[in-house]
Amino acid sequence: MNIRCARPEDLLNMQHCNLLCLPENYQMKYYFYHALSWPQLSYVAEDDGGKVVGYVLAKIYSASLFLREEDPDDAPHGHITSLAVRRTHRRLGLAQKLMDQASRAMVECFGARYVSLHVRVSNRAALHLYEKTLKFKREDVESKYYADGEDAFAMKRDLSGLAEQLEREAKARKQKMASLVTAETMKRPSLAH
């Protein structure tokens, strides 16, 4: 299994995965919109043969980002638009890996403070993933959110812990690089006579 950034040639396979997995289906222009607007936030899961077996589509809201959708909340934050994993590949941790990659990119690329999503109130498996595994919190119930009239939970996950972890990792990489440069410099003979 491999998780990687989605490419334009993946969009048709992502749409096909969506049609197999979810009652909410999107036209191809919706996938293009995400791929062109936030290319660093869409990921696919591939099986060993390179077949797309899952995907995540995400976007950023921020009043301060040029050419992005505006939101009254000025803090940059991500939103998961769609997450799907084919039934044959569920319970392998792919949904968690896709969500983690998208969340990481939200923090690294846009400084997102949190990520939000909507989920059907009847989708117990997704609720378990979001609440128990990914630590999302229910914020609100949005009445008749879906086209068939079902309500949705609006959920939110704070990304400050992830941001701190990424900052520590970057600092450790810098320190390691500095020590390697210092060690290499010490090995070189002095040019001074």
Tab-separated table of C-alpha atoms in Angstrom:
chain	number	residue	atom	x	y	z
A	1	MET	CA	0.000	0.000	0.000
A	2	ASN	CA	1.175	3.479	-0.845
A	3	ILE	CA	-0.150	6.932	0.100
A	4	ARG	CA	0.855	9.750	-2.253
A	5	CYS	CA	-0.241	13.148	-3.494
A	6	ALA	CA	-2.973	12.871	-6.112
A	7	ARG	CA	-2.052	13.665	-9.713
A	8	PRO	CA	-4.343	14.813	-12.544
A	9	GLU	CA	-4.373	11.312	-14.019
A	10	ASP	CA	-5.831	10.004	-10.710
A	11	LEU	CA	-8.987	12.120	-10.800
A	12	LEU	CA	-11.111	9.676	-12.801
A	13	ASN	CA	-10.099	6.812	-10.474
A	14	MET	CA	-10.859	8.976	-7.441
A	15	GLN	CA	-14.320	9.705	-8.825
A	16	HIS	CA	-14.846	5.987	-9.487
A	17	CYS	CA	-13.836	5.194	-5.899
A	18	ASN	CA	-16.306	7.834	-4.706
A	19	LEU	CA	-19.127	6.309	-6.754
A	20	LEU	CA	-18.423	2.871	-5.266
A	21	CYS	CA	-18.162	4.052	-1.663
A	22	LEU	CA	-20.331	7.063	-0.910
A	23	PRO	CA	-23.885	8.278	-1.453
A	24	GLU	CA	-22.495	11.813	-2.017
A	25	ASN	CA	-21.161	11.895	-5.552
A	26	TYR	CA	-19.430	14.732	-7.350
A	27	GLN	CA	-19.017	15.808	-10.943
A	28	MET	CA	-15.512	15.716	-12.399
A	29	LYS	CA	-15.245	19.515	-12.232
A	30	TYR	CA	-15.341	19.222	-8.425
A	31	TYR	CA	-12.218	17.026	-8.436
A	32	PHE	CA	-10.498	19.431	-10.841
A	33	TYR	CA	-11.440	22.346	-8.586
A	34	HIS	CA	-9.669	20.714	-5.632
A	35	ALA	CA	-6.695	19.530	-7.690
A	36	LEU	CA	-6.107	22.998	-9.138
A	37	SER	CA	-6.856	25.035	-6.009
A	38	TRP	CA	-5.181	22.888	-3.342
A	39	PRO	CA	-2.981	20.305	-5.120
A	40	GLN	CA	-0.964	19.652	-1.954
A	41	LEU	CA	-4.071	18.542	-0.003
A	42	SER	CA	-5.452	15.685	-2.139
A	43	TYR	CA	-4.029	12.216	-1.587
A	44	VAL	CA	-4.671	8.737	-2.926
A	45	ALA	CA	-4.081	5.286	-1.481
A	46	GLU	CA	-2.807	2.744	-4.003
A	47	ASP	CA	-2.680	-1.012	-3.730
A	48	ASP	CA	0.503	-2.895	-4.623
A	49	GLY	CA	-0.520	-2.870	-8.287
A	50	GLY	CA	-0.890	0.913	-8.363
A	51	LYS	CA	-4.702	0.866	-8.360
A	52	VAL	CA	-6.403	3.739	-6.495
A	53	VAL	CA	-8.308	2.198	-3.581
A	54	GLY	CA	-8.944	5.349	-1.548
A	55	TYR	CA	-8.590	9.099	-1.549
A	56	VAL	CA	-9.034	12.271	0.471
A	57	LEU	CA	-10.037	15.662	-0.932
A	58	ALA	CA	-9.410	18.693	1.246
A	59	LYS	CA	-9.304	22.463	1.044
A	60	ILE	CA	-8.275	25.509	3.049
A	61	TYR	CA	-10.393	28.364	4.323
A	62	SER	CA	-8.687	31.621	5.179
A	63	ALA	CA	-9.571	35.251	4.683
A	64	SER	CA	-5.879	36.030	4.284
A	65	LEU	CA	-4.976	33.524	1.546
A	66	PHE	CA	-5.117	34.941	-1.958
A	67	LEU	CA	-7.568	33.197	-4.298
A	68	ARG	CA	-8.961	30.923	-1.609
A	69	GLU	CA	-12.486	30.729	-0.286
A	70	GLU	CA	-13.116	33.237	2.462
A	71	ASP	CA	-14.586	32.424	5.819
A	72	PRO	CA	-15.532	34.740	8.671
A	73	ASP	CA	-13.046	32.912	10.891
A	74	ASP	CA	-9.687	34.522	10.071
A	75	ALA	CA	-7.647	31.558	11.349
A	76	PRO	CA	-6.539	29.388	8.437
A	77	HIS	CA	-8.170	26.004	8.702
A	78	GLY	CA	-8.643	22.936	6.589
A	79	HIS	CA	-11.804	21.156	5.604
A	80	ILE	CA	-12.094	17.532	4.537
A	81	THR	CA	-14.427	17.531	1.563
A	82	SER	CA	-14.460	13.809	0.875
A	83	LEU	CA	-12.789	10.661	2.201
A	84	ALA	CA	-13.362	7.224	0.713
A	85	VAL	CA	-11.716	3.802	0.873
A	86	ARG	CA	-12.984	0.859	-1.165
A	87	ARG	CA	-14.688	-1.809	0.941
A	88	THR	CA	-12.060	-4.375	-0.089
A	89	HIS	CA	-9.337	-2.235	1.501
A	90	ARG	CA	-11.007	-1.052	4.692
A	91	ARG	CA	-9.673	-1.798	8.179
A	92	LEU	CA	-6.084	-1.469	6.954
A	93	GLY	CA	-5.526	2.013	8.366
A	94	LEU	CA	-5.713	3.705	4.966
A	95	ALA	CA	-8.359	6.265	5.948
A	96	GLN	CA	-6.268	7.299	8.953
A	97	LYS	CA	-3.119	7.582	6.817
A	98	LEU	CA	-4.934	9.657	4.191
A	99	MET	CA	-6.346	11.970	6.856
A	100	ASP	CA	-2.968	12.290	8.583
A	101	GLN	CA	-1.236	13.207	5.312
A	102	ALA	CA	-3.857	15.819	4.448
A	103	SER	CA	-3.702	17.293	7.974
A	104	ARG	CA	0.084	17.440	7.880
A	105	ALA	CA	0.002	19.257	4.521
A	106	MET	CA	-2.593	21.708	5.878
A	107	VAL	CA	-0.222	22.659	8.700
A	108	GLU	CA	2.997	22.644	6.658
A	109	CYS	CA	1.685	24.481	3.594
A	110	PHE	CA	-0.972	26.793	5.016
A	111	GLY	CA	-0.439	27.000	8.780
A	112	ALA	CA	-3.892	25.529	9.434
A	113	ARG	CA	-4.961	25.651	13.068
A	114	TYR	CA	-7.703	23.051	12.809
A	115	VAL	CA	-9.514	20.829	10.332
A	116	SER	CA	-13.271	20.405	10.002
A	117	LEU	CA	-15.567	17.956	8.260
A	118	HIS	CA	-19.177	16.830	8.026
A	119	VAL	CA	-20.352	13.270	8.538
A	120	ARG	CA	-23.756	11.618	8.359
A	121	VAL	CA	-25.239	11.088	11.816
A	122	SER	CA	-25.971	7.466	10.803
A	123	ASN	CA	-22.403	6.656	9.687
A	124	ARG	CA	-21.188	4.841	12.801
A	125	ALA	CA	-17.981	3.520	11.219
A	126	ALA	CA	-16.894	7.007	10.121
A	127	LEU	CA	-17.846	8.491	13.494
A	128	HIS	CA	-15.700	5.881	15.235
A	129	LEU	CA	-12.741	6.714	12.970
A	130	TYR	CA	-13.125	10.458	13.424
A	131	GLU	CA	-13.787	10.484	17.171
A	132	LYS	CA	-11.784	7.551	18.526
A	133	THR	CA	-8.839	7.341	16.134
A	134	LEU	CA	-8.421	10.879	14.792
A	135	LYS	CA	-9.692	12.781	17.873
A	136	PHE	CA	-12.296	14.936	16.136
A	137	LYS	CA	-14.941	16.535	18.356
A	138	ARG	CA	-18.589	17.073	17.501
A	139	GLU	CA	-19.268	20.788	17.202
A	140	ASP	CA	-22.839	20.958	15.926
A	141	VAL	CA	-25.649	19.129	14.156
A	142	GLU	CA	-26.551	20.547	10.765
A	143	SER	CA	-30.151	19.711	10.001
A	144	LYS	CA	-30.898	18.201	6.593
A	145	TYR	CA	-27.307	18.775	5.455
A	146	TYR	CA	-27.350	15.979	2.865
A	147	ALA	CA	-29.428	15.905	-0.325
A	148	ASP	CA	-31.538	13.020	1.013
A	149	GLY	CA	-32.446	15.071	4.109
A	150	GLU	CA	-30.157	13.338	6.608
A	151	ASP	CA	-28.523	15.460	9.299
A	152	ALA	CA	-24.754	15.840	9.603
A	153	PHE	CA	-22.434	16.257	12.531
A	154	ALA	CA	-20.067	19.169	12.009
A	155	MET	CA	-16.773	17.998	13.505
A	156	LYS	CA	-13.469	19.672	14.267
A	157	ARG	CA	-9.921	18.554	15.129
A	158	ASP	CA	-7.357	20.878	16.651
A	159	LEU	CA	-4.051	20.781	14.759
A	160	SER	CA	-1.894	22.689	17.269
A	161	GLY	CA	-0.353	19.462	18.619
A	162	LEU	CA	0.550	18.373	15.096
A	163	ALA	CA	2.011	21.820	14.372
A	164	GLU	CA	4.195	21.572	17.493
A	165	GLN	CA	5.337	18.067	16.527
A	166	LEU	CA	6.258	19.222	13.008
A	167	GLU	CA	8.150	22.184	14.461
A	168	ARG	CA	10.141	19.857	16.761
A	169	GLU	CA	10.932	17.559	13.818
A	170	ALA	CA	12.121	20.501	11.703
A	171	LYS	CA	14.295	21.773	14.555
A	172	ALA	CA	15.820	18.299	15.038
A	173	ARG	CA	16.573	18.072	11.290
A	174	LYS	CA	18.272	21.488	11.383
A	175	GLN	CA	20.364	20.474	14.395
A	176	LYS	CA	21.366	17.215	12.720
A	177	MET	CA	22.291	19.067	9.530
A	178	ALA	CA	24.330	21.608	11.506
A	179	SER	CA	26.226	18.845	13.311
A	180	LEU	CA	26.931	17.071	9.995
A	181	VAL	CA	28.241	20.304	8.482
A	182	THR	CA	30.395	20.926	11.565
A	183	ALA	CA	31.777	17.365	11.475
A	184	GLU	CA	32.549	17.671	7.760
A	185	THR	CA	34.238	21.033	8.293
A	186	MET	CA	36.435	19.559	11.048
A	187	LYS	CA	37.643	16.808	8.660
A	188	ARG	CA	38.913	19.262	6.043
A	189	PRO	CA	42.521	20.374	6.276
A	190	SER	CA	43.038	24.017	7.040
A	191	LEU	CA	44.062	26.219	4.127
A	192	ALA	CA	45.864	28.643	6.441
A	193	HIS	CA	49.695	28.304	6.659
